[in-house]
XYZ file of C-alpha atoms in Angstrom:
652
model
C 0.025 0.028 0.063
C 1.217 3.575 -0.738
C 2.252 5.511 2.128
C 0.222 8.950 2.492
C -0.166 11.947 5.145
C -3.730 12.332 6.047
C -3.795 15.830 6.822
C -4.249 18.250 4.019
C -1.771 20.913 3.054
C -2.491 24.476 3.568
C -1.274 27.591 1.609
C 2.241 27.511 0.893
C 4.902 29.643 2.529
C 8.376 30.482 1.071
C 11.289 30.246 3.168
C 13.718 27.680 2.155
C 17.046 29.438 0.558
C 17.435 26.367 -2.043
C 20.384 28.243 -3.345
C 22.016 28.069 -0.286
C 21.276 24.689 0.747
C 22.217 22.873 -2.573
C 24.672 22.598 -5.140
C 24.400 24.101 -8.666
C 23.625 20.760 -10.279
C 21.137 20.056 -7.416
C 19.136 23.341 -7.598
C 18.922 23.015 -11.322
C 17.125 19.407 -10.946
C 14.864 20.860 -8.016
C 13.737 24.092 -9.792
C 12.994 22.580 -13.340
C 9.389 21.767 -12.924
C 7.862 21.461 -16.448
C 8.975 18.546 -19.156
C 10.678 15.005 -19.023
C 13.744 15.616 -16.524
C 16.473 12.668 -16.032
C 18.561 13.004 -13.414
C 21.702 10.995 -13.019
C 22.843 10.936 -9.581
C 26.151 9.457 -8.890
C 26.805 7.483 -5.762
C 26.770 9.556 -3.039
C 25.681 12.887 -4.980
C 22.668 13.612 -2.720
C 19.892 11.942 -4.918
C 17.506 11.616 -1.905
C 18.107 15.401 -0.941
C 17.275 16.607 -4.375
C 14.231 14.698 -4.295
C 12.961 15.920 -1.068
C 13.665 19.481 -1.801
C 11.763 19.103 -5.140
C 8.989 17.897 -3.146
C 9.093 20.923 -1.080
C 9.836 23.099 -4.234
C 7.081 22.505 -5.963
C 4.488 22.562 -2.889
C 5.739 26.134 -1.765
C 5.591 27.321 -5.816
C 1.792 26.593 -6.035
C 1.560 22.888 -6.884
C -1.326 21.165 -5.219
C 0.094 18.514 -3.550
C -2.631 15.712 -4.723
C -1.047 16.254 -8.167
C 2.319 14.930 -7.464
C 3.140 11.128 -6.972
C 6.290 9.751 -6.223
C 7.349 6.183 -6.980
C 9.613 4.396 -4.973
C 11.014 0.789 -4.436
C 10.104 0.481 -0.874
C 7.305 2.344 1.334
C 10.193 2.991 3.979
C 11.454 5.348 1.022
C 8.563 6.873 0.364
C 7.728 7.397 3.836
C 11.359 8.879 4.809
C 11.230 11.356 1.717
C 7.458 12.568 2.652
C 8.371 13.183 6.209
C 11.785 15.102 5.519
C 9.893 16.892 2.829
C 7.006 17.875 5.850
C 10.049 19.389 7.927
C 11.211 21.160 5.283
C 8.311 22.797 4.202
C 7.065 23.085 8.024
C 3.293 21.794 6.922
C 1.860 18.779 6.439
C 1.914 16.712 3.104
C -1.091 14.608 3.434
C -2.268 14.548 -0.570
C 0.932 13.900 -1.749
C 0.473 10.280 -3.145
C 3.761 7.977 -2.704
C 4.481 4.567 -2.651
C 5.812 1.285 -4.691
C 4.742 0.799 -8.179
C 3.056 -2.212 -7.161
C 0.996 -0.699 -4.209
C 0.172 2.031 -6.444
C -1.347 -0.572 -9.222
C -2.817 -2.053 -6.267
C -4.940 0.734 -5.285
C -5.945 1.385 -8.877
C -7.363 -1.853 -9.583
C -9.044 -1.929 -5.742
C -11.246 1.052 -7.658
C -11.114 0.069 -11.046
C -10.610 -3.666 -10.935
C -14.493 -4.348 -12.295
C -13.454 -2.677 -15.976
C -10.933 -5.900 -15.941
C -13.326 -8.302 -14.576
C -12.574 -8.193 -11.261
C -14.437 -8.146 -8.453
C -14.277 -5.552 -5.543
C -13.247 -8.397 -3.385
C -9.923 -9.932 -5.635
C -7.409 -11.399 -3.209
C -3.712 -10.560 -3.540
C -1.620 -13.460 -3.089
C 1.963 -13.193 -1.073
C 4.585 -15.697 -2.164
C 3.607 -17.928 0.285
C 0.042 -18.328 -0.687
C 0.838 -18.431 -4.221
C 3.546 -21.480 -3.403
C 0.482 -23.170 -1.899
C -1.376 -22.689 -5.352
C 1.556 -24.210 -7.370
C 2.070 -27.050 -5.061
C -1.621 -27.544 -5.579
C -1.401 -27.257 -9.281
C 1.752 -29.404 -9.514
C 0.020 -32.653 -7.268
C -3.359 -31.976 -9.514
C -1.985 -32.228 -12.946
C -0.096 -35.555 -11.691
C 3.642 -33.929 -11.826
C 4.942 -35.235 -8.581
C 5.299 -38.264 -10.448
C 7.480 -37.249 -12.717
C 11.229 -38.326 -13.306
C 13.767 -36.129 -13.765
C 14.032 -32.566 -11.603
C 11.267 -30.821 -11.381
C 10.828 -27.111 -9.718
C 10.065 -26.649 -5.867
C 6.947 -24.342 -5.425
C 9.488 -21.306 -4.911
C 11.572 -22.039 -7.195
C 8.328 -21.877 -10.135
C 7.011 -19.104 -8.327
C 10.810 -17.206 -9.334
C 9.796 -19.240 -13.100
C 6.625 -17.054 -13.299
C 7.793 -13.981 -12.045
C 11.453 -13.702 -14.474
C 8.972 -14.387 -17.423
C 7.108 -11.114 -16.662
C 9.725 -9.267 -15.067
C 12.481 -10.113 -17.635
C 10.443 -10.180 -20.374
C 11.613 -13.473 -21.858
C 9.542 -16.415 -23.290
C 10.065 -19.708 -20.848
C 12.079 -21.214 -23.556
C 14.501 -18.525 -23.505
C 14.522 -18.237 -19.608
C 15.023 -22.007 -19.186
C 17.391 -21.969 -21.668
C 19.384 -19.185 -19.899
C 18.750 -19.090 -16.010
C 17.382 -22.728 -15.699
C 18.779 -25.520 -17.987
C 18.258 -28.030 -15.477
C 14.545 -28.200 -16.331
C 14.497 -27.871 -20.189
C 13.804 -31.277 -20.484
C 10.345 -29.934 -18.511
C 9.796 -27.383 -20.728
C 5.766 -28.888 -22.053
C 5.355 -29.497 -18.518
C 6.160 -26.033 -17.378
C 4.152 -24.287 -19.797
C 0.852 -26.409 -18.571
C 1.095 -25.582 -15.023
C 1.509 -22.140 -16.155
C -1.364 -22.334 -18.045
C -3.295 -23.899 -15.589
C -1.765 -21.282 -12.835
C -3.402 -18.532 -14.964
C -6.682 -20.043 -15.234
C -7.159 -20.774 -11.069
C -6.339 -17.447 -11.000
C -8.789 -16.115 -13.091
C -11.266 -18.604 -11.787
C -10.980 -17.288 -8.163
C -10.241 -13.871 -8.584
C -6.656 -14.009 -7.482
C -3.882 -11.900 -8.288
C -0.272 -12.394 -7.633
C 2.498 -9.820 -6.774
C 3.680 -9.609 -10.572
C -0.015 -9.368 -11.843
C -0.728 -5.896 -9.845
C 1.767 -4.532 -12.668
C 0.275 -6.409 -15.711
C -3.087 -5.368 -14.444
C -1.936 -1.773 -13.947
C -0.700 -1.787 -17.404
C -3.697 -3.591 -19.157
C -6.097 -1.157 -17.176
C -4.137 2.286 -18.269
C -3.862 0.778 -22.009
C -7.833 -0.440 -22.602
C -9.293 2.324 -20.634
C -8.327 5.715 -22.203
C -10.600 7.223 -19.761
C -9.045 5.655 -16.888
C -5.484 6.859 -17.975
C -6.542 10.144 -18.795
C -8.172 11.058 -15.218
C -4.976 9.443 -13.592
C -2.548 11.273 -16.231
C -4.268 14.502 -15.093
C -4.569 14.320 -11.636
C -1.117 13.607 -11.416
C 0.519 16.526 -12.798
C 3.705 15.867 -11.674
C 5.875 12.305 -11.426
C 9.127 11.907 -9.909
C 10.260 8.116 -10.076
C 13.432 7.121 -7.858
C 16.357 4.267 -8.374
C 14.950 4.602 -12.151
C 17.655 2.195 -13.226
C 16.224 -0.291 -11.430
C 12.869 -0.325 -12.961
C 11.842 -3.322 -15.122
C 9.876 -3.083 -18.672
C 6.120 -2.521 -17.320
C 7.854 0.082 -15.002
C 8.644 2.155 -17.697
C 5.674 1.836 -19.446
C 3.178 2.410 -16.628
C 5.375 5.635 -16.185
C 5.081 6.437 -20.027
C 1.428 5.590 -20.145
C 0.477 8.079 -16.520
C 2.634 10.808 -18.138
C 1.066 10.868 -21.798
C -1.291 14.132 -21.323
C 1.608 16.579 -19.707
C 5.528 14.955 -19.706
C 6.105 16.264 -16.301
C 8.332 13.497 -15.390
C 11.467 13.478 -13.032
C 13.125 10.344 -13.211
C 16.189 10.180 -10.793
C 18.952 7.468 -11.017
C 22.467 5.944 -11.564
C 23.054 4.081 -14.660
C 26.636 3.135 -13.309
C 24.420 1.422 -10.585
C 22.113 -0.735 -12.258
C 22.979 -4.085 -10.760
C 19.487 -6.119 -10.490
C 18.976 -7.782 -13.927
C 18.659 -10.909 -11.932
C 15.409 -9.492 -10.782
C 14.102 -8.317 -13.959
C 16.144 -4.509 -13.820
C 16.232 -3.163 -17.522
C 19.502 -1.165 -17.806
C 18.108 0.169 -21.220
C 15.030 1.952 -19.066
C 17.776 4.696 -18.354
C 19.531 4.975 -21.233
C 16.353 5.134 -23.205
C 14.561 7.760 -21.282
C 15.781 10.157 -23.574
C 14.021 8.470 -26.820
C 10.614 7.942 -24.913
C 10.544 11.442 -23.696
C 11.706 13.301 -26.175
C 13.147 16.620 -25.277
C 14.293 15.542 -22.160
C 16.515 17.739 -20.000
C 19.938 15.669 -18.157
C 20.819 16.973 -15.290
C 24.124 15.217 -13.632
C 24.904 14.961 -9.976
C 28.498 14.421 -9.992
C 29.382 15.969 -6.557
C 29.931 13.449 -4.222
C 29.552 14.027 -0.341
C 31.000 10.097 0.787
C 34.477 9.364 -0.394
C 37.926 10.919 -0.565
C 38.921 12.098 -3.780
C 41.281 9.297 -4.373
C 38.710 6.661 -3.825
C 36.341 8.502 -6.130
C 39.499 8.824 -9.036
C 39.505 4.519 -8.721
C 35.465 4.560 -9.225
C 35.725 7.162 -12.167
C 38.617 4.680 -13.968
C 36.512 1.640 -13.817
C 33.353 2.894 -14.970
C 35.028 4.651 -17.280
C 35.752 1.400 -19.484
C 31.942 0.934 -19.414
C 30.318 0.484 -23.244
C 27.478 2.289 -23.126
C 26.890 4.703 -20.120
C 25.955 8.529 -19.296
C 29.498 9.908 -19.194
C 30.224 11.548 -15.441
C 33.342 12.637 -13.465
C 32.817 12.243 -9.602
C 34.456 14.765 -7.523
C 34.473 15.869 -3.923
C 35.833 18.639 -1.851
C 37.831 16.086 0.385
C 40.621 16.036 -2.236
C 43.224 14.461 0.578
C 43.143 10.957 1.623
C 45.116 7.203 1.040
C 45.022 6.001 -2.165
C 42.844 2.882 -2.284
C 45.035 -0.388 -1.924
C 46.054 -3.209 -4.051
C 47.187 -6.353 -2.645
C 48.164 -9.934 -3.658
C 48.033 -12.728 -1.304
C 49.933 -16.051 -1.780
C 46.678 -18.038 -1.361
C 42.941 -17.631 0.003
C 44.173 -18.170 3.602
C 46.737 -15.601 3.486
C 43.964 -13.027 1.834
C 41.615 -14.073 4.861
C 44.262 -13.837 7.641
C 45.533 -10.205 5.986
C 41.754 -9.158 6.263
C 41.661 -10.013 9.722
C 44.990 -8.558 10.593
C 43.758 -5.091 8.898
C 40.401 -5.153 10.416
C 42.365 -5.042 13.962
C 45.080 -2.497 12.812
C 41.818 -0.295 12.084
C 40.294 -0.823 15.336
C 43.436 0.256 17.284
C 43.682 3.163 15.000
C 40.294 3.981 16.274
C 37.615 2.803 13.269
C 34.897 1.124 15.235
C 34.264 -2.240 13.773
C 30.500 -1.391 12.684
C 32.418 1.074 10.084
C 34.044 -1.580 8.573
C 32.882 -3.704 5.959
C 33.851 -6.960 3.696
C 32.552 -7.135 0.518
C 31.965 -10.039 -1.811
C 30.920 -11.153 -5.551
C 29.081 -14.230 -4.622
C 28.197 -15.582 -1.033
C 30.752 -18.400 -1.127
C 33.761 -15.929 -1.265
C 33.658 -15.212 2.564
C 33.505 -19.156 3.815
C 37.620 -19.232 4.247
C 37.405 -15.606 5.668
C 34.446 -16.522 8.216
C 36.368 -19.214 9.929
C 39.490 -16.922 10.289
C 36.798 -14.268 11.927
C 36.026 -16.797 14.349
C 39.350 -17.813 15.283
C 40.390 -14.336 15.867
C 37.052 -13.780 17.640
C 35.679 -11.124 15.645
C 31.984 -10.701 15.756
C 30.422 -10.328 11.976
C 27.170 -10.434 10.425
C 26.626 -11.712 6.678
C 24.321 -9.972 4.361
C 23.429 -11.777 0.878
C 24.500 -15.272 0.048
C 24.510 -17.848 3.192
C 26.139 -18.856 6.318
C 28.596 -21.174 5.741
C 27.755 -23.710 8.127
C 23.955 -23.180 7.653
C 22.999 -24.417 4.107
C 22.261 -28.176 3.418
C 24.290 -28.949 0.956
C 27.528 -28.284 2.999
C 26.088 -30.408 5.887
C 25.336 -33.411 3.269
C 29.047 -32.909 2.060
C 30.586 -32.976 5.592
C 28.997 -35.576 6.685
C 30.261 -38.230 4.482
C 33.577 -36.910 5.922
C 32.266 -36.940 9.166
C 31.515 -40.644 9.271
C 35.095 -41.097 7.968
C 36.938 -39.537 10.735
C 34.571 -40.794 13.310
C 32.119 -44.289 11.933
C 30.706 -44.097 15.155
C 28.829 -40.413 14.614
C 25.097 -41.882 14.190
C 23.613 -38.446 13.554
C 25.977 -37.963 10.411
C 25.431 -41.682 9.275
C 21.645 -40.488 9.174
C 22.005 -38.049 7.291
C 24.293 -39.537 4.532
C 21.667 -42.161 4.580
C 18.319 -40.260 4.312
C 19.929 -38.777 1.163
C 19.384 -41.996 -0.525
C 16.278 -43.023 -2.634
C 14.161 -45.519 -0.935
C 15.801 -45.158 2.618
C 13.987 -44.039 5.846
C 14.138 -43.811 9.542
C 13.371 -47.497 9.442
C 16.832 -48.516 7.565
C 18.968 -45.564 9.531
C 17.687 -47.318 12.966
C 18.546 -50.728 11.918
C 21.974 -48.974 10.551
C 22.509 -47.370 13.675
C 21.674 -50.469 15.946
C 25.101 -51.587 14.605
C 27.158 -49.465 15.861
C 29.198 -50.216 18.886
C 32.661 -49.291 20.174
C 34.635 -51.260 17.261
C 32.419 -50.351 14.415
C 34.704 -48.934 11.125
C 33.700 -48.007 8.121
C 34.905 -51.682 6.753
C 32.065 -52.796 9.372
C 29.808 -50.323 7.690
C 30.554 -50.982 4.445
C 29.873 -54.918 5.265
C 26.037 -54.284 6.403
C 25.090 -52.151 3.668
C 26.272 -54.502 1.113
C 24.201 -57.427 2.878
C 21.130 -55.267 2.696
C 18.713 -56.721 -0.331
C 17.466 -53.061 -1.339
C 18.268 -50.219 -2.228
C 21.215 -50.303 -4.668
C 22.092 -47.005 -3.573
C 23.185 -48.653 -0.074
C 25.963 -50.839 -2.002
C 27.086 -47.763 -3.944
C 27.807 -45.946 -0.518
C 29.290 -48.906 0.505
C 31.820 -48.572 -2.835
C 32.428 -44.976 -1.648
C 33.407 -45.683 2.085
C 35.945 -48.673 0.658
C 37.226 -45.799 -1.569
C 37.593 -42.834 1.064
C 39.282 -45.809 3.542
C 42.216 -46.975 0.817
C 45.432 -46.623 2.463
C 47.112 -42.944 1.037
C 44.081 -41.208 0.681
C 44.494 -37.512 0.967
C 42.356 -35.039 2.167
C 41.716 -33.734 -0.906
C 41.281 -36.858 -2.938
C 38.507 -37.693 -0.275
C 36.849 -34.756 -0.910
C 37.098 -34.806 -4.737
C 35.462 -38.662 -4.483
C 32.935 -36.998 -2.196
C 31.724 -34.763 -4.437
C 31.462 -37.053 -7.413
C 29.246 -39.177 -5.519
C 27.420 -36.305 -4.046
C 26.665 -34.813 -7.470
C 23.761 -36.867 -8.728
C 22.195 -36.855 -5.142
C 22.294 -33.281 -5.265
C 20.935 -33.023 -8.662
C 17.573 -35.517 -7.548
C 17.182 -33.501 -4.063
C 17.831 -29.531 -5.182
C 16.607 -27.695 -7.863
C 19.285 -25.235 -7.846
C 21.705 -28.002 -7.545
C 24.344 -26.226 -10.352
C 24.361 -23.086 -7.797
C 25.044 -25.723 -4.993
C 27.689 -27.409 -6.762
C 29.414 -24.226 -7.386
C 29.402 -23.530 -3.995
C 30.762 -26.873 -3.031
C 33.403 -26.701 -5.569
C 34.934 -23.424 -3.844
C 34.900 -25.616 -0.671
C 37.621 -27.270 -2.455
C 39.830 -24.003 -1.920
C 39.474 -24.237 1.976
C 40.206 -27.814 2.090
C 43.608 -27.642 0.148
C 45.482 -25.926 2.927
C 44.470 -28.854 5.403
C 46.426 -32.294 5.373
C 44.592 -33.514 7.854
C 40.814 -34.643 8.358
C 40.173 -34.224 12.038
C 41.597 -30.759 12.003
C 39.567 -29.705 9.003
C 36.550 -30.746 10.431
C 37.356 -29.313 13.802
C 37.915 -25.731 12.142
C 34.377 -26.215 10.458
C 32.534 -27.635 13.607
C 33.857 -26.821 16.670
C 32.955 -23.134 16.347
C 31.052 -22.830 13.134
C 31.134 -19.910 11.317
C 27.136 -18.690 11.773
C 27.687 -19.212 16.005
C 28.600 -15.660 16.711
C 26.547 -14.009 13.750
C 23.672 -15.755 15.309
C 24.175 -14.186 19.117
C 25.177 -10.677 18.009
C 22.128 -8.203 18.051
C 21.682 -4.934 16.487
C 23.024 -3.208 19.409
C 26.295 -5.114 19.404
C 29.414 -3.887 17.360
C 29.824 -6.642 14.119
C 31.917 -6.325 11.428
C 29.559 -6.452 8.269
C 30.204 -8.895 5.501
C 27.962 -8.222 2.275
C 27.607 -9.047 -1.302
C 27.794 -6.329 -3.376
C 24.092 -6.401 -4.108
C 23.241 -6.164 -0.516
C 25.311 -3.303 0.127
C 24.051 -1.211 -2.252
C 22.782 2.121 -0.312
C 25.258 1.784 2.086
C 28.269 2.963 3.194
C 31.149 2.392 5.695
C 34.475 4.164 6.568
C 36.406 1.300 5.497
C 36.079 -1.345 3.036
C 37.667 -4.349 1.730
C 36.818 -6.390 -1.542
C 38.030 -9.640 -1.678
C 38.381 -12.251 -4.023
C 38.936 -9.649 -6.735
C 40.666 -11.966 -9.158
C 39.628 -12.290 -12.701
C 36.847 -15.463 -13.069
C 35.637 -14.426 -9.277
C 34.795 -10.464 -10.123
C 33.829 -10.754 -12.685
C 32.691 -14.328 -12.336
C 33.676 -16.663 -14.931
C 29.765 -17.253 -16.447
C 29.660 -13.424 -16.751
C 32.502 -13.973 -19.701
C 29.782 -15.150 -22.230
C 27.313 -12.608 -22.256
C 28.444 -8.968 -23.557
C 25.548 -7.469 -21.028
C 26.300 -9.476 -18.276
C 29.888 -8.174 -18.219
C 28.918 -4.924 -18.291
C 27.014 -5.479 -15.079
C 29.978 -6.966 -13.795
C 31.924 -3.878 -14.094
C 28.743 -2.013 -12.559
C 29.096 -4.216 -9.582
C 32.726 -3.180 -9.396
C 31.880 0.403 -9.259
C 29.174 0.268 -6.795
C 31.562 -1.613 -4.636
C 34.317 0.978 -4.706
C 32.141 3.883 -3.880
C 30.766 2.262 -0.669
C 34.113 3.485 0.958
C 34.443 6.645 2.561
C 38.163 6.868 3.745
C 39.849 3.736 3.298
C 39.457 1.237 0.134
C 41.633 -2.484 -0.251
C 40.576 -4.643 -3.179
C 42.620 -8.373 -2.384
C 42.836 -11.319 -4.581
C 44.966 -14.536 -3.872
C 47.517 -15.547 -6.188
C 46.830 -19.488 -5.951
C 42.907 -20.668 -6.187
C 41.766 -24.024 -6.825
C 39.277 -25.634 -9.518
C 38.059 -29.052 -9.202
C 38.098 -28.682 -12.755
C 41.746 -27.331 -13.577
C 43.383 -28.162 -10.123
C 45.266 -25.254 -8.823
C 45.049 -22.284 -10.893
C 47.289 -18.960 -10.691
C 44.982 -15.745 -10.555
C 45.603 -12.123 -12.163
C 43.379 -9.565 -10.953
C 40.258 -8.174 -12.063
C 40.345 -7.088 -15.693
C 38.404 -3.380 -14.164
C 41.447 -3.008 -11.875
C 44.156 -4.050 -14.303
C 43.237 -1.695 -16.938
C 43.344 1.605 -14.834
C 46.381 3.521 -14.490
C 49.002 2.183 -11.397
C 49.457 5.777 -10.228
C 45.571 5.183 -8.765
C 46.518 2.461 -6.560
C 48.847 1.713 -3.601
C 50.206 -1.689 -4.131
C 50.968 -3.355 -0.487
C 53.583 -5.391 -2.139
C 56.496 -4.453 -4.777
C 55.046 -7.512 -7.000
C 51.868 -5.859 -7.081
C 53.541 -3.077 -9.482
C 54.106 -5.427 -12.067
C 50.704 -5.828 -13.068
């Protein structure tokens, strides 16, 4: 639901000194009221301040608050902007309508839904309701008995949503993002059709239907479109780079009687294509709205100039962009540092040492962040942080020991280290099709003081069914063979576990990549028990579970989760080609461009201190030990922009 203030605004009183409070570019954006305006707001350039002051300026210059529509991506954002504008003008702004695209469309459908065949009492489903409906349809259509991988209800909901938000056909979406389900294409299409029929039959709308039906309302009913367009004479859209195709169309439809649209965003921070955000929306805005006035906010109020110089150099290589150059009045500051560690573990220990040094110099732990391209990039670091007693919270991705597939894999190694570990045996056995609690109980009843892997293998081979028990016995024999190193054991378990993961998890390709990264951590251990102790005696998630929001903690975050935030000191780890940018992104130009923007977003989170780190040596299951080079986004920039931590970095 959109956020609105109830009191009606009185006659405006002019008392804000806009020229004094704003820089020249912000002032131009705030005072340009008529026609389409595109504000390219660089990182830390006062985007929200500009929107708030423009709200105040409109009201102070006689615009009826009810003629203003503010579209944001969260209710919290619109609420904060409206609250700040109220304090600025010192009067209530109850008639200004602010909210998300989905919330605004929901209101319109409540008012005009009968035009589209919806009764006034239609129901809007949340994701849980949507999942329940999809699960019911899956059973009704008999798809639960299909052989081969089939999406869980949550994944099916993601697929249906992606078709809408990414503007892709089901075939193209499956080929690009869900290749494991390509063979089920016809069944998925049948289920999608049944889902649409069921919704229509029961007057149900899901989250994406709000946008679809909102657009249909405006396109099929000219009188409604005209009424809403004439009512909202001034449109403001925040984070325009994150809009999808449908949202851009809604803005165009609403503005067709006046073209008074201000879109605010940063093409260089368009990083959410996986959610359906369309980078072309902000680039093509001037084509959609001829005569657009483009205003660039380039003065940064967050970072030092050396950090901005690096960020500018990173984004300068973008293929398609609005050219801008961030600058600040904070000219002094240390140059961003580039460090090449020998191994991933050295990278982790280096971060721990630097965090401790920053704390000694007076930087609070809450003002330090470690940013990662993917959730699994911090696995090794989490272990070292626990050893050092540094509390942390992780945002984005998953915590190392909390994921089922990590626990599955480690359970196989735990029974090698301790054949009497009944809990791990239960986990290992329950992974097998046809094995239930009864079989587990029979197996665990055999465990005694002298129980070993040979005894376990013998019991498994003596069972009549299922065949998978004998396959497990074969694995145990290989793991128990003389001369097996920890790395060879890990590879054996990975090969054995992969088909089980494929059957168990519909997102198994991602999970297998996570598991392969575990090999990097394994490579530095020689002894199985030490490896398991480091991971399980004090699991990395334990500290994160006990800290509260009032505690001071280090932030670990994916770059996606860090957007919009800032810290005094930022470390970007695994800044290596193939990790950042990711290997899989190198096959598509548009994905590589988004990877570059991700690096720009990561760099611009830092106020005073920025470090980029990568290990020289990595490990790949496919290639074994690999030699890493720095991220191409860093390797291509002038060396003078970086402060090397070791002499060999100067060779790049």
